[in-house]
Tab-separated table of C-alpha atoms in Angstrom:
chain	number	residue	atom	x	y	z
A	1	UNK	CA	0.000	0.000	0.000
A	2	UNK	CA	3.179	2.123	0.355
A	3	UNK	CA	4.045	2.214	-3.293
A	4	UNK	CA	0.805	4.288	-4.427
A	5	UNK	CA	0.011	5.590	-0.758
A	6	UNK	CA	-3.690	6.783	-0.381
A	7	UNK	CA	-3.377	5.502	3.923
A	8	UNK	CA	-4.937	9.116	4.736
A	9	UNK	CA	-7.145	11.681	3.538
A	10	UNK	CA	-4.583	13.715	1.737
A	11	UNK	CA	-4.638	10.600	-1.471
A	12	UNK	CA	-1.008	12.012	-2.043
A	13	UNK	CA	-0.602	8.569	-4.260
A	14	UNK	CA	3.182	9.129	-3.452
A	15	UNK	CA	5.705	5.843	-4.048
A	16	UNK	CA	6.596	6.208	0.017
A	17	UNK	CA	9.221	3.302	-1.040
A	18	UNK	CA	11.527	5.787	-3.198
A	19	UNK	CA	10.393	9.369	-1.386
A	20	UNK	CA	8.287	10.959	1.026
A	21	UNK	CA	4.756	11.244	1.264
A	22	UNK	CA	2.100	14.487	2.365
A	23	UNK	CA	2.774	12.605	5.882
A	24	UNK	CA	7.184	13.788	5.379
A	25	UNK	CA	8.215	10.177	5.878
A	26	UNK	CA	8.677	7.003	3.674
A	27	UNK	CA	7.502	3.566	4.062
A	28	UNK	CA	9.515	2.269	6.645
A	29	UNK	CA	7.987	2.896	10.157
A	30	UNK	CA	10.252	5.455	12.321
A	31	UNK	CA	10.141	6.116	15.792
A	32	UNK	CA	11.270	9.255	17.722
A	33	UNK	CA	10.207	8.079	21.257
A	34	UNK	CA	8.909	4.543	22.991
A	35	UNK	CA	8.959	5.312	26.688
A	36	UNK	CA	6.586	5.307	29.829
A	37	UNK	CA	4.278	8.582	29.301
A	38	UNK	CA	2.910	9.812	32.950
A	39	UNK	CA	0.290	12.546	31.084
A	40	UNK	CA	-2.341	11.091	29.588
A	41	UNK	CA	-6.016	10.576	30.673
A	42	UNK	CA	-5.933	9.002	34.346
A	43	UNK	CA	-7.687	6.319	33.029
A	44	UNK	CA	-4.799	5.736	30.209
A	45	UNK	CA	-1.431	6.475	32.194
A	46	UNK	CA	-2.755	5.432	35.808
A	47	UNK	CA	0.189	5.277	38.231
A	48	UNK	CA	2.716	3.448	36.524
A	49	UNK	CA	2.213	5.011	33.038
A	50	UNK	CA	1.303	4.241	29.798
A	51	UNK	CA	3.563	2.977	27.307
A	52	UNK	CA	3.724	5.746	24.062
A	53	UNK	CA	5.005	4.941	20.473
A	54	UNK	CA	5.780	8.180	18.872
A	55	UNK	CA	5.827	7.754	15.161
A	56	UNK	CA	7.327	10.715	13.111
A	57	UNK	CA	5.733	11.833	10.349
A	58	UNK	CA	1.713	13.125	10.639
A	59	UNK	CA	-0.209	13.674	7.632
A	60	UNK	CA	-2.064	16.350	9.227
A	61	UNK	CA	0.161	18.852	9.880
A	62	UNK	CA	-1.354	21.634	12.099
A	63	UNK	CA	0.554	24.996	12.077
A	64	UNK	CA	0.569	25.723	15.981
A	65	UNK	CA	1.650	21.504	16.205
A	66	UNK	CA	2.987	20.766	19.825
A	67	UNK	CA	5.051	17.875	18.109
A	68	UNK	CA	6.258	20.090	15.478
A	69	UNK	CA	10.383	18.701	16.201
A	70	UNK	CA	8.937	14.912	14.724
A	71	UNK	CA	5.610	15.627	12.728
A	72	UNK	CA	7.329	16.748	9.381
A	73	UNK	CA	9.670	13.400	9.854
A	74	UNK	CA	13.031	15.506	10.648
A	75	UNK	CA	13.347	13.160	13.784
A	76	UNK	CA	13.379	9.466	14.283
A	77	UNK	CA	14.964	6.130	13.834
A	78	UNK	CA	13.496	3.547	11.238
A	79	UNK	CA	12.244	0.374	12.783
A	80	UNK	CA	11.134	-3.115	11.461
A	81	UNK	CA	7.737	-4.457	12.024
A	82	UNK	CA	9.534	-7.447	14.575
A	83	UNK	CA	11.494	-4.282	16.126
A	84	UNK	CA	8.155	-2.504	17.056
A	85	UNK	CA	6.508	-5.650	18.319
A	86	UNK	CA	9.410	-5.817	20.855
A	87	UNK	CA	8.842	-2.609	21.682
A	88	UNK	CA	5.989	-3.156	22.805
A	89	UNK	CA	6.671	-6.057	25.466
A	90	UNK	CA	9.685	-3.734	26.262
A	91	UNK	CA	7.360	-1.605	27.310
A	92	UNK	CA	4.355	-3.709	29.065
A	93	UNK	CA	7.657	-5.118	30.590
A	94	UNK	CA	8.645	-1.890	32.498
A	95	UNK	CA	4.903	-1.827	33.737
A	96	UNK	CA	2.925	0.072	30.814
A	97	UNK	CA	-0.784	0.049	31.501
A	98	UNK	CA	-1.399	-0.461	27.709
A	99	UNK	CA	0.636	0.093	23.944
A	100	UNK	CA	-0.057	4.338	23.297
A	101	UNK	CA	0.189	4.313	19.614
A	102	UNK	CA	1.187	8.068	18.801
A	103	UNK	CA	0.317	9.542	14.916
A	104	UNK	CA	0.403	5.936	13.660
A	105	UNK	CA	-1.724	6.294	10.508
A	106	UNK	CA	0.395	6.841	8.240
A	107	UNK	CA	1.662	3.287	8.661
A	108	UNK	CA	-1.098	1.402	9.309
A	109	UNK	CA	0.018	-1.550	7.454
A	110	UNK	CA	3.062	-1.621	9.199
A	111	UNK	CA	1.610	-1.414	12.614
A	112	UNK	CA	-1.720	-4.209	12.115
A	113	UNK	CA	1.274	-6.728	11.521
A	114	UNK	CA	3.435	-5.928	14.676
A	115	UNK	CA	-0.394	-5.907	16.835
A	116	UNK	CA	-0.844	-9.097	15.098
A	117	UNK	CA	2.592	-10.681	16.363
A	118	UNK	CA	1.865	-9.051	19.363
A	119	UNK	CA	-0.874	-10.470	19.841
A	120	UNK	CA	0.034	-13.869	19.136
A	121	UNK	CA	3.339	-13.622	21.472
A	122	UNK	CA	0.613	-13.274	24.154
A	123	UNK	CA	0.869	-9.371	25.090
A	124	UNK	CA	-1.830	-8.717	26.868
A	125	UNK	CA	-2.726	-5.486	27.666
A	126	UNK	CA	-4.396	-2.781	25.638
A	127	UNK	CA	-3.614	-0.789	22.312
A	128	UNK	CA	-4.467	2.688	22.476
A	129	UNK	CA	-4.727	4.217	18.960
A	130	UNK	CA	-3.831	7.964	19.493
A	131	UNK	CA	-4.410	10.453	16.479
A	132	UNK	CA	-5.157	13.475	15.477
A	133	UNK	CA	-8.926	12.320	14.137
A	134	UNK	CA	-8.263	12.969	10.448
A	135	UNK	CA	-8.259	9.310	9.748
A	136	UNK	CA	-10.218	7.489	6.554
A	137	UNK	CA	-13.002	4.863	7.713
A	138	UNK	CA	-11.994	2.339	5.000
A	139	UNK	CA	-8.219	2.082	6.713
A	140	UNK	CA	-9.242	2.072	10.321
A	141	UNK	CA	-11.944	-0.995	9.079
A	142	UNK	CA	-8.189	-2.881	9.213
A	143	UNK	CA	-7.728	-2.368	12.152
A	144	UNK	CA	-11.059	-3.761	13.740
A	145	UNK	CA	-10.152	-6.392	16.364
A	146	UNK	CA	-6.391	-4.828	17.280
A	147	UNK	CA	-7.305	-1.463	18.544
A	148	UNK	CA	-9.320	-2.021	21.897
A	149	UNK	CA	-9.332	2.015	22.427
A	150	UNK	CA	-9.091	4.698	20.178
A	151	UNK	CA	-8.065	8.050	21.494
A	152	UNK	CA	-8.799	10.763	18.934
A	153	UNK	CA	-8.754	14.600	18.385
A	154	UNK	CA	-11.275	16.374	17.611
A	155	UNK	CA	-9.598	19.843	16.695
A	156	UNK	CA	-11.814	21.573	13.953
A	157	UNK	CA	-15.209	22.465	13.951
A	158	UNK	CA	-15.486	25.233	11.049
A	159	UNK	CA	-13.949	24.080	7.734
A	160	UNK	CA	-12.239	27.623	6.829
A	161	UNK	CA	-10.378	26.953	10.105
A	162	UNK	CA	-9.552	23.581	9.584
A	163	UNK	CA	-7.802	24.843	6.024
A	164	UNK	CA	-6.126	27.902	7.604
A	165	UNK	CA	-3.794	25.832	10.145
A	166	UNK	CA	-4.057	22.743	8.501
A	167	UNK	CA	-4.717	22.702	4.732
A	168	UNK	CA	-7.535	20.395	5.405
A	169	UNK	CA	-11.069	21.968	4.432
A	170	UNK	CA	-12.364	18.127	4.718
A	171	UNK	CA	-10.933	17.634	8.529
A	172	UNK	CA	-14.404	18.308	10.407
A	173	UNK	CA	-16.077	15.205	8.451
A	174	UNK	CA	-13.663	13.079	8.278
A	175	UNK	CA	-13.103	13.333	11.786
A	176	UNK	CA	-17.184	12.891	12.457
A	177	UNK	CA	-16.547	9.702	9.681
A	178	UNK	CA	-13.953	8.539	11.833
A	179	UNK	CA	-14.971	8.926	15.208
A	180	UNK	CA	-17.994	6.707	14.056
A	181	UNK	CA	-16.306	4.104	12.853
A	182	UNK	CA	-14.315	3.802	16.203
A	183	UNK	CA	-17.377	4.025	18.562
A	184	UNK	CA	-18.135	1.431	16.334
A	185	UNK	CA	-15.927	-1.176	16.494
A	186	UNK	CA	-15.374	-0.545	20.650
A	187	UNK	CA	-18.738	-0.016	21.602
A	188	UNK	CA	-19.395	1.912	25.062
A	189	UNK	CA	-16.225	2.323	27.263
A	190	UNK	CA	-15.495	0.056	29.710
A	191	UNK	CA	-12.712	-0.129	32.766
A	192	UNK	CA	-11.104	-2.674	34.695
A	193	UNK	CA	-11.229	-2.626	38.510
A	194	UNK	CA	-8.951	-0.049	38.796
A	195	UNK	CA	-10.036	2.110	36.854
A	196	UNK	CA	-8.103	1.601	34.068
A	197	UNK	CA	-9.803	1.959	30.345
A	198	UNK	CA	-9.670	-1.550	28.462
A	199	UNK	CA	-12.463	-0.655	25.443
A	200	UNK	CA	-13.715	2.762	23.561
A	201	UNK	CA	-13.206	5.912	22.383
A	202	UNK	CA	-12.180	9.434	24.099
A	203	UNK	CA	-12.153	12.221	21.632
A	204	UNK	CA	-10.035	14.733	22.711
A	205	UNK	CA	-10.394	18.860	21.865
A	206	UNK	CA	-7.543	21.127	22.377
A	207	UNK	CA	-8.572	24.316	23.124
A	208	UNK	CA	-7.001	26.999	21.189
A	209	UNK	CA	-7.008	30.770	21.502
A	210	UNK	CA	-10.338	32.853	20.698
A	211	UNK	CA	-11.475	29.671	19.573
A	212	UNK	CA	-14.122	28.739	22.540
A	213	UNK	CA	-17.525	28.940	19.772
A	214	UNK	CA	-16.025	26.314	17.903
A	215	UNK	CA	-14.997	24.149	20.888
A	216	UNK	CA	-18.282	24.111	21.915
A	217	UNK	CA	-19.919	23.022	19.004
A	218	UNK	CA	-17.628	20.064	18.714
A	219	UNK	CA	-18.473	19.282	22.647
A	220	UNK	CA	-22.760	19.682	21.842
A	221	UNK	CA	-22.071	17.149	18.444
A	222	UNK	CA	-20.107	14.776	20.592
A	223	UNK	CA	-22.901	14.857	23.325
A	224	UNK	CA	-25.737	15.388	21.131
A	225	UNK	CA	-24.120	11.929	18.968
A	226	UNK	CA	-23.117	9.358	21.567
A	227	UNK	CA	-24.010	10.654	24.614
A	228	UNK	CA	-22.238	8.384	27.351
A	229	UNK	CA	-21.033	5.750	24.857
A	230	UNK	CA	-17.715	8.023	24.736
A	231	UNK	CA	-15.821	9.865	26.975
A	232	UNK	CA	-14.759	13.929	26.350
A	233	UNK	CA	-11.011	15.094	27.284
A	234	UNK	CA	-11.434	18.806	26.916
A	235	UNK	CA	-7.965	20.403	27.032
A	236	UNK	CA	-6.529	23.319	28.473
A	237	UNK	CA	-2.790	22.610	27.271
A	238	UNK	CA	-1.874	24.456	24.363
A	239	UNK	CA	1.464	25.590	24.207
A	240	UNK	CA	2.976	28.415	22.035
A	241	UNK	CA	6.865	27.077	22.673
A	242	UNK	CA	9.720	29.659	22.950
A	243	UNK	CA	9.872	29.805	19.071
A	244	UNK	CA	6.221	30.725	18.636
A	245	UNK	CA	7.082	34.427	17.271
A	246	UNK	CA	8.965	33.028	14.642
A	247	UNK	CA	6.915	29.716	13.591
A	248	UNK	CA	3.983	31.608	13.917
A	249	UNK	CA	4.798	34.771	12.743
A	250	UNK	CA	1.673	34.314	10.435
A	251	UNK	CA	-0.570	33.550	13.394
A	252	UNK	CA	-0.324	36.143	15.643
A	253	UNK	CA	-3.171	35.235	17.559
A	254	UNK	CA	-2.145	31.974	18.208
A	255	UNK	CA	1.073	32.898	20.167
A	256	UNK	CA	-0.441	33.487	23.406
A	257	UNK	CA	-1.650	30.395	26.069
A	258	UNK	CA	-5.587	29.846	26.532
A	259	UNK	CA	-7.033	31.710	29.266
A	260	UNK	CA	-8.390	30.596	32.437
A	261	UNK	CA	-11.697	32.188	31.423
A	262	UNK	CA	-11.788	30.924	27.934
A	263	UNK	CA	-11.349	27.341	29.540
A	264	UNK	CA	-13.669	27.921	32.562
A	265	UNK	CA	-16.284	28.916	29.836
A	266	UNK	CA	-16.090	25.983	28.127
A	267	UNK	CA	-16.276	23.602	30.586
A	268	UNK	CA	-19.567	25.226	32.029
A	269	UNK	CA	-20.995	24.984	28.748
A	270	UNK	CA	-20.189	21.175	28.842
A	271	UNK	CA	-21.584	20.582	32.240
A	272	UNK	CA	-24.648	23.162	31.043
A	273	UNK	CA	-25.777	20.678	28.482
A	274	UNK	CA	-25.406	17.034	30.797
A	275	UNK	CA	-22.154	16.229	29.989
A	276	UNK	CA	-20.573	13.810	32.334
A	277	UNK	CA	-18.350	11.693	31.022
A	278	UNK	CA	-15.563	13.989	30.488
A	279	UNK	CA	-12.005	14.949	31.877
A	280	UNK	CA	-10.628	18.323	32.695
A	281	UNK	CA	-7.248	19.683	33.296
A	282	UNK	CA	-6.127	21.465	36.104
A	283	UNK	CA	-3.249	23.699	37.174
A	284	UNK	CA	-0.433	24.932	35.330
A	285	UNK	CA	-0.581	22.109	32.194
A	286	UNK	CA	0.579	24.910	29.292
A	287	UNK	CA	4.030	24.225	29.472
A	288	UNK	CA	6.863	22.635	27.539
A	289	UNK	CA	7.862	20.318	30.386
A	290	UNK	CA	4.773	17.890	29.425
A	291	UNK	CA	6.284	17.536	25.880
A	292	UNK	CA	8.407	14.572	25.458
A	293	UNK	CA	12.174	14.761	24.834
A	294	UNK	CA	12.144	12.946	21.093
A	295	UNK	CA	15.456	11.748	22.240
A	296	UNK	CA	14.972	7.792	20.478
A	297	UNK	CA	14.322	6.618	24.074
A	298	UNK	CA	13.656	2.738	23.996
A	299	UNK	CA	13.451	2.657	19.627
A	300	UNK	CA	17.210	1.270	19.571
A	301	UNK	CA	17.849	-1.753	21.100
């Protein structure tokens, strides 16, 4: 599928054996980071953490992204399909809570196979599928029995924003398309004794500056849609970076952190309309400390 590559929305039809595709990487998968991750969902890292893949590379390509040092593929170390399944029992080894696939669309393929061998070797825990939402159904239909949660964004409501940080007019259906076909597959979500999410779907918004009208028209389609099949993560995070004058010179509006009230606000809107199932964040969680070093922790062996 990597020699005429149509594995997202973008159909580049690029030969991702000879050069790079709209996702910046070719057709071998490369990881930037495999490591215990303490900041997810409760539910996700729990106390001993859960164990993240980052894959370089993101056919989405936001402007403002907080990943920007690996999205465009300038960061990473190529891996074989039997290298990544030992990743992940490297990492279920040093007590992950379940397999946090980062960005992994763009190599589907690539990734069923290692869940598959995974699988077989007797893993045993979880595989989240974490992504930015702007997925195509007939590629995540191949993954139907190997993902057992799926973790999405949600970041666009209005298609004119959608194209002005991401090129992507279509993002706002394809991400209703996807999210879907992943409530779908999972069903309602469901938790283990301890609290720990085994099966379903959180969708995940980022708030982002002066954006709160769209963020809550993605929280009133979520609720309106599934109700408490699915679980909301509404986000307070974003996180200009020290470079943000100069990466987003053209953005000028999207250098500055989210307010407290623009976050309060659209939280009471959630709780306003019955939503329950949701997280919040709390405290100081705009910072640069929560992003990852993409240092090739645990990719070489």
């Amino acid at each position: 599928m990597y020699s005429d590559c149509n594995l997202c929305p973008r159909n580049c039809h690029t030969n991702r054996e000879v050069r790079h595709g709209a996702c910046h990487v070719g057709a071998q998968v490369m990881l930037a980071r495999a490591a215990l991750h303490m900041w997810e969902e409760p539910c996700i890292s729990g106390e001993t953490g859960s164990g993240a893949v980052f894959f370089s590379g993101c056919s989405l390509g936001c402007v403002f992204c907080q990943n920007h040092a690996i999205s465009k593929g300038q960061t990473g170390q190529k891996v074989s399909v039997e290298r990544l399944a030992d990743i992940f029992f490297e990492l279920k080894d040093k007590g992950a809570n379940n397999i946090n696939l980062v960005t992994p669309d763009h190599y589907i393929p690539s990734v069923s196979k290692a869940i598959e061998r995974a699988k077989v070797r007797g893993l045993g825990i979880p595989f989240v599928y974490n992504c930015s939402g702007y997925e195509k159904v007939e590629h995540l239909r191949r993954l139907e029995g190997l993902i057992d949660v799926y973790l999405p964004d949600f970041k666009y409501w209005e298609k004119e924003t959608a194209m002005r940080y991401a090129k992507a007019e279509d993002y706002p259906q394809r991400a209703m398309e996807a999210i879907t076909e992943m409530v779908r597959q999972t069903g309602p979500c469901s938790f283990d004794e301890g609290g720990m999410i085994q099966k379903g779907v959180i969708v995940r918004h980022l708030l982002l500056p002066g954006n709160v009208r769209g963020a809550k028209e993605i929280v009133r389609y979520l609720h309106e849609t599934y109700g408490d099949e699915i679980f909301i993560s509404l986000m307070n995070q974003y996180t200009p970076g020290e470079d943000a004058r100069v990466r987003l010179a053209e953005y000028p509006h999207l250098q500055r952190k989210v307010t407290k009230r623009e976050y309060d606000r659209l939280v009471q809107y959630a709780l306003d309309i019955g939503v329950t199932n949701a997280f919040i964040q709390e405290g100081e969680t705009a910072s640069e400390r929560f992003i990852p070093a993409f240092d090739l922790e645990g990719v070489a062996r």
